[in-house]
Tab-separated table of C-alpha atoms in Angstrom:
chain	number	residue	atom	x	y	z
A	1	UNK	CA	-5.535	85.203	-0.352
A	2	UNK	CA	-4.874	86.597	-3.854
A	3	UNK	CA	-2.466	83.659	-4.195
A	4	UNK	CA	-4.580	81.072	-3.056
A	5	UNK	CA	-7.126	81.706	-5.563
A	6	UNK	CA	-4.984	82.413	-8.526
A	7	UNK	CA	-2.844	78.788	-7.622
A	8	UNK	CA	-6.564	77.294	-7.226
A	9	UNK	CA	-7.186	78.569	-10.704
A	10	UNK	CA	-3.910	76.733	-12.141
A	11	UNK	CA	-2.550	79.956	-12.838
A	12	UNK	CA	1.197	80.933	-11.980
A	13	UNK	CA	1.386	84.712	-11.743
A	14	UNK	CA	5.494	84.483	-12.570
A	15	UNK	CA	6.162	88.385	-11.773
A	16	UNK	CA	4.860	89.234	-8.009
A	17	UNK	CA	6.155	92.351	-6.605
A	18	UNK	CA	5.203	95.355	-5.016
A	19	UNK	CA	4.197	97.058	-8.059
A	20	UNK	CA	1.774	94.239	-8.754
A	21	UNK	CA	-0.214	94.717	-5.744
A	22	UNK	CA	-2.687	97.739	-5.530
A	23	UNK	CA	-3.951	98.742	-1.824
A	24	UNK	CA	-7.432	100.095	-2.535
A	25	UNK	CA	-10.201	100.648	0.028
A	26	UNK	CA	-11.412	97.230	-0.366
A	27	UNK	CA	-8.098	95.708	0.380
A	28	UNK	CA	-4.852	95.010	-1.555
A	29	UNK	CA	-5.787	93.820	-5.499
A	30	UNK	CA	-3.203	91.476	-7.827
A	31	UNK	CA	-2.395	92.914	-11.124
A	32	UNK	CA	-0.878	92.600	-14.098
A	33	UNK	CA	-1.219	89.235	-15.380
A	34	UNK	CA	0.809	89.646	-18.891
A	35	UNK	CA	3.517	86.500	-17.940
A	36	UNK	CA	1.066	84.549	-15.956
A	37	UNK	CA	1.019	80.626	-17.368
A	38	UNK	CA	-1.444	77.668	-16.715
A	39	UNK	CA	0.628	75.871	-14.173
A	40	UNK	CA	1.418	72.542	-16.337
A	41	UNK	CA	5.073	72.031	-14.541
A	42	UNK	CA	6.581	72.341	-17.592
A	43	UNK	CA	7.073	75.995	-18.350
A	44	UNK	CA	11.021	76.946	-18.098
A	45	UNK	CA	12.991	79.653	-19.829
A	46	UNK	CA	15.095	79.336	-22.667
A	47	UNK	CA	17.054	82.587	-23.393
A	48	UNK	CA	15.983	85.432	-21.327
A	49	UNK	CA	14.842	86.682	-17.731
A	50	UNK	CA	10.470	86.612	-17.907
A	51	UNK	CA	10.180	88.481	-14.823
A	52	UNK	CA	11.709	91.058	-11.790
A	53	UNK	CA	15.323	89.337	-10.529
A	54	UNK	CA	14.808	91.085	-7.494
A	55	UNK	CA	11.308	88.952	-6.685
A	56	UNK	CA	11.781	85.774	-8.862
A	57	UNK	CA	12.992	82.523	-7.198
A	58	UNK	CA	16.041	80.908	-7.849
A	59	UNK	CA	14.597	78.364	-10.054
A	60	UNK	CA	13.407	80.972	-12.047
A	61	UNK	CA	16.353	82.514	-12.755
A	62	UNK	CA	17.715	79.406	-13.689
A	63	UNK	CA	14.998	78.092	-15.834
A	64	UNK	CA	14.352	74.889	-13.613
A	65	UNK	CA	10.934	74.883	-14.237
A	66	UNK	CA	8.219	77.584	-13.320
A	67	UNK	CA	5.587	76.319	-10.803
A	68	UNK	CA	3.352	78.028	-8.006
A	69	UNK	CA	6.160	77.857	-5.750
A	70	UNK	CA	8.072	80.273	-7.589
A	71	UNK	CA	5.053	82.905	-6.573
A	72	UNK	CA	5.199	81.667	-2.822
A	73	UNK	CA	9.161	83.219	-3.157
A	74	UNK	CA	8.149	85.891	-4.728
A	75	UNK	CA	5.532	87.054	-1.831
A	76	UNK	CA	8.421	86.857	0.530
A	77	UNK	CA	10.484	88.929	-1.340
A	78	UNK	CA	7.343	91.692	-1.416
A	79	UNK	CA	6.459	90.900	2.250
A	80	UNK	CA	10.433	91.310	3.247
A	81	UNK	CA	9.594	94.456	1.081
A	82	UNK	CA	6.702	95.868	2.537
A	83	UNK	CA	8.437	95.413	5.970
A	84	UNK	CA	11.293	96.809	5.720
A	85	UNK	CA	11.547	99.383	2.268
A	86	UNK	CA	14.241	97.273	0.471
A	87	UNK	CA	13.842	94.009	-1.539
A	88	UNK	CA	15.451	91.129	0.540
A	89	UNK	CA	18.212	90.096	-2.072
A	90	UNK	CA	18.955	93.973	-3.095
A	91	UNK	CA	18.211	96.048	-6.344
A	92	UNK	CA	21.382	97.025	-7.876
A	93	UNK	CA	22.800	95.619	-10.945
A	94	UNK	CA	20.667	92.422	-12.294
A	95	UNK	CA	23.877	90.084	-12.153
A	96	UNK	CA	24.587	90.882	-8.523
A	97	UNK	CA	20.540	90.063	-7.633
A	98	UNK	CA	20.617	87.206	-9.559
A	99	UNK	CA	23.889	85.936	-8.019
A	100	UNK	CA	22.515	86.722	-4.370
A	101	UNK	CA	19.150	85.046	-5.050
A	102	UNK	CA	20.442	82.073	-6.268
A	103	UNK	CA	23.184	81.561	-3.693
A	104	UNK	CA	23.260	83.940	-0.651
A	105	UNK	CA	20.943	84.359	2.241
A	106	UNK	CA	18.075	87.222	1.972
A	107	UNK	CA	18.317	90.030	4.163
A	108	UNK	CA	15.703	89.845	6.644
A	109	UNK	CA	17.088	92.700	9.357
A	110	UNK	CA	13.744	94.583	10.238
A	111	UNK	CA	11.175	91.811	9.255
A	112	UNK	CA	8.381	91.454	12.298
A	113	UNK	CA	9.825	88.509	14.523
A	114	UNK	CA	5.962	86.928	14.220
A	115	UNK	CA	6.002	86.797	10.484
A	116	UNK	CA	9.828	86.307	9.520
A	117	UNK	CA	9.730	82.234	10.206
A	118	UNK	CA	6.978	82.391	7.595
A	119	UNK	CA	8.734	84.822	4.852
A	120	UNK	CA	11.920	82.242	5.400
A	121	UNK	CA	10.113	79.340	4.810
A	122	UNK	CA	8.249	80.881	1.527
A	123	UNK	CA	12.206	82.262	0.319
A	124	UNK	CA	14.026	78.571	0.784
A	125	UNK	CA	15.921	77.923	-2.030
A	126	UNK	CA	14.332	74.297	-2.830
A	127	UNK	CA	10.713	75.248	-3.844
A	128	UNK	CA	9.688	71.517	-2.310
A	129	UNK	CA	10.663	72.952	0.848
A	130	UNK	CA	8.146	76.122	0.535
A	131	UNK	CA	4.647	76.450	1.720
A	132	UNK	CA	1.900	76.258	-0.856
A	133	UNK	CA	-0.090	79.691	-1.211
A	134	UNK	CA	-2.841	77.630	1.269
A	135	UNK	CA	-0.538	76.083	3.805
A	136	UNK	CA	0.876	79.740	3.817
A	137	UNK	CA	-2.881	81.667	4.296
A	138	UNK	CA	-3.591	79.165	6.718
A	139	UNK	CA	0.172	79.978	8.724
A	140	UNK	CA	-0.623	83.456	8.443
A	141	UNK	CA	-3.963	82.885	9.923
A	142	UNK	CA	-2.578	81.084	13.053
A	143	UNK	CA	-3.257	77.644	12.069
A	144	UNK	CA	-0.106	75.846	11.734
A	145	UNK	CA	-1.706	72.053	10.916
A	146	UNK	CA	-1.444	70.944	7.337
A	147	UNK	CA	-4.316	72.508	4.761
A	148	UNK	CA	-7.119	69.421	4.775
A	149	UNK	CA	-10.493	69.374	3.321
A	150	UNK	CA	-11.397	71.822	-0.274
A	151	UNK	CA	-13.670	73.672	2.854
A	152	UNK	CA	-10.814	73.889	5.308
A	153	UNK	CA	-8.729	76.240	2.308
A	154	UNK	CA	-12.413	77.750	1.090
A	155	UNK	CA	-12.971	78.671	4.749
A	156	UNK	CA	-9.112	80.045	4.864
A	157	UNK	CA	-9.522	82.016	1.768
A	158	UNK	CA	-12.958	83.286	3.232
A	159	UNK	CA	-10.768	84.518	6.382
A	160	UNK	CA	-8.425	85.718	4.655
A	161	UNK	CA	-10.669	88.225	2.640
A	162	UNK	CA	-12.175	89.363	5.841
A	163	UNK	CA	-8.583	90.170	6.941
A	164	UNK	CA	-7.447	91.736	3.928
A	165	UNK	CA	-10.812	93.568	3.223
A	166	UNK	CA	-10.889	95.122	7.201
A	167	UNK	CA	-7.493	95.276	8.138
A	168	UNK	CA	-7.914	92.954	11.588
A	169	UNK	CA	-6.590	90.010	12.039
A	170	UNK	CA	-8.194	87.933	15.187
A	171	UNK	CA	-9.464	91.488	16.447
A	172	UNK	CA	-5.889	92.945	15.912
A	173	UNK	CA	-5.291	95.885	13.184
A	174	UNK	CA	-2.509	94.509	11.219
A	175	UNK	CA	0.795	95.888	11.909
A	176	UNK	CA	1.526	98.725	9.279
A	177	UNK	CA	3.513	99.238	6.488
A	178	UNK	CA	7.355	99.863	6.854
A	179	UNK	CA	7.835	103.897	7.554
A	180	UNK	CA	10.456	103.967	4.988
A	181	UNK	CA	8.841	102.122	2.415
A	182	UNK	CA	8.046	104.740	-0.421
A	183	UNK	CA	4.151	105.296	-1.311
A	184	UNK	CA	3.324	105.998	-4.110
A	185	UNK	CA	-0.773	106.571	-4.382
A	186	UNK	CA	-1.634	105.834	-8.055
A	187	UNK	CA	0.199	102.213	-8.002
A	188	UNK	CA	0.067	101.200	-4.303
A	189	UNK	CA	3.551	101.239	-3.491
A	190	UNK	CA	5.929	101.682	-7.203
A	191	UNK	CA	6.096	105.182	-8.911
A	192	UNK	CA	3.891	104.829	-11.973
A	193	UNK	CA	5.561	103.755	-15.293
């Protein structure tokens, strides 16, 4: 939801990641908008990495050009995440991330069978082949038909608020946060800087 409305806004967040969402009791908040760009098409990177290599996408890295796609990657690397306590392309040493994001497979042992067609689809290497941040709400919502009407992605992003806000999805509690995961209360989910 979060994404839909900052990609309606023409914003590209360029560093999503656990750290950078807050669970509060009014639902999970977006933060941290210090690398963010107006989404022009043009933005790429000249000399160094703008961002977390575990959670950017491969054209990212490689300074292809920095659109809303690259956030769509970047929410399946936190949902992968959130799922199953480790970042789908690792956390060691920056080149080995880097290497693995741009040319290996993520690890997606322990994602919910439901939701992992949806986090590979949003980590495909070729951004043209991932879901915009409304065709993904709507997915997630159970509506797999393309995004339509401005209303059709208003009502989806109206839905989705509901879902985030209550924690129900179709009458359903969400399923909950990976066991393993470390929780860390003052940042919802990264130990404080």
């Amino acid at each position: 939801t979060a994404l839909v409305a900052i990609h309606k806004a023409g914003i590209v967040h360029r560093d999503f990641k656990p750290g950078n969402v807050l669970l509060g009791p009014d639902g999970p908040r977006v933060i941290d908008f210090g690398i963010a760009r107006v989404d022009d098409g043009t933005a790429t990177m000249t000399n160094s990495i703008v961002g977390t290599p575990s959670y950017m996408a491969p054209e990212q890295i490689e300074g292809r050009g920095i659109t809303d796609k690259c956030d769509i990657f970047a929410w399946g690397c936190v949902i992968a995440f959130s799922s199953t306590g480790r970042a789908p392309f690792g956390s060691d040493t920056v080149p080995a991330v880097v290497h693995r994001v741009v040319s290996a497979p993520p690890d997606l042992d322990g994602v919910d069978e439901a939701l992992r067609p949806i986090v590979e689809s949003c980590l495909d290497k070729d951004p043209n082949r991932r879901p915009n941040a409304q065709t993904l709400l709507m997915r997630l919502l159970g509506h797999d038909g393309p995004v339509g009407a401005s209303n059709d992605a208003d009502d989806a992003l109206q839905q989705g608020e509901r879902v985030a806000q209550t924690g129900l999805l179709n009458g359903n509690p969400l399923p909950p946060v990976h066991p393993q995961a470390p929780q860390y209360p003052q940042t919802g989910g990264q130990p404080g800087m």
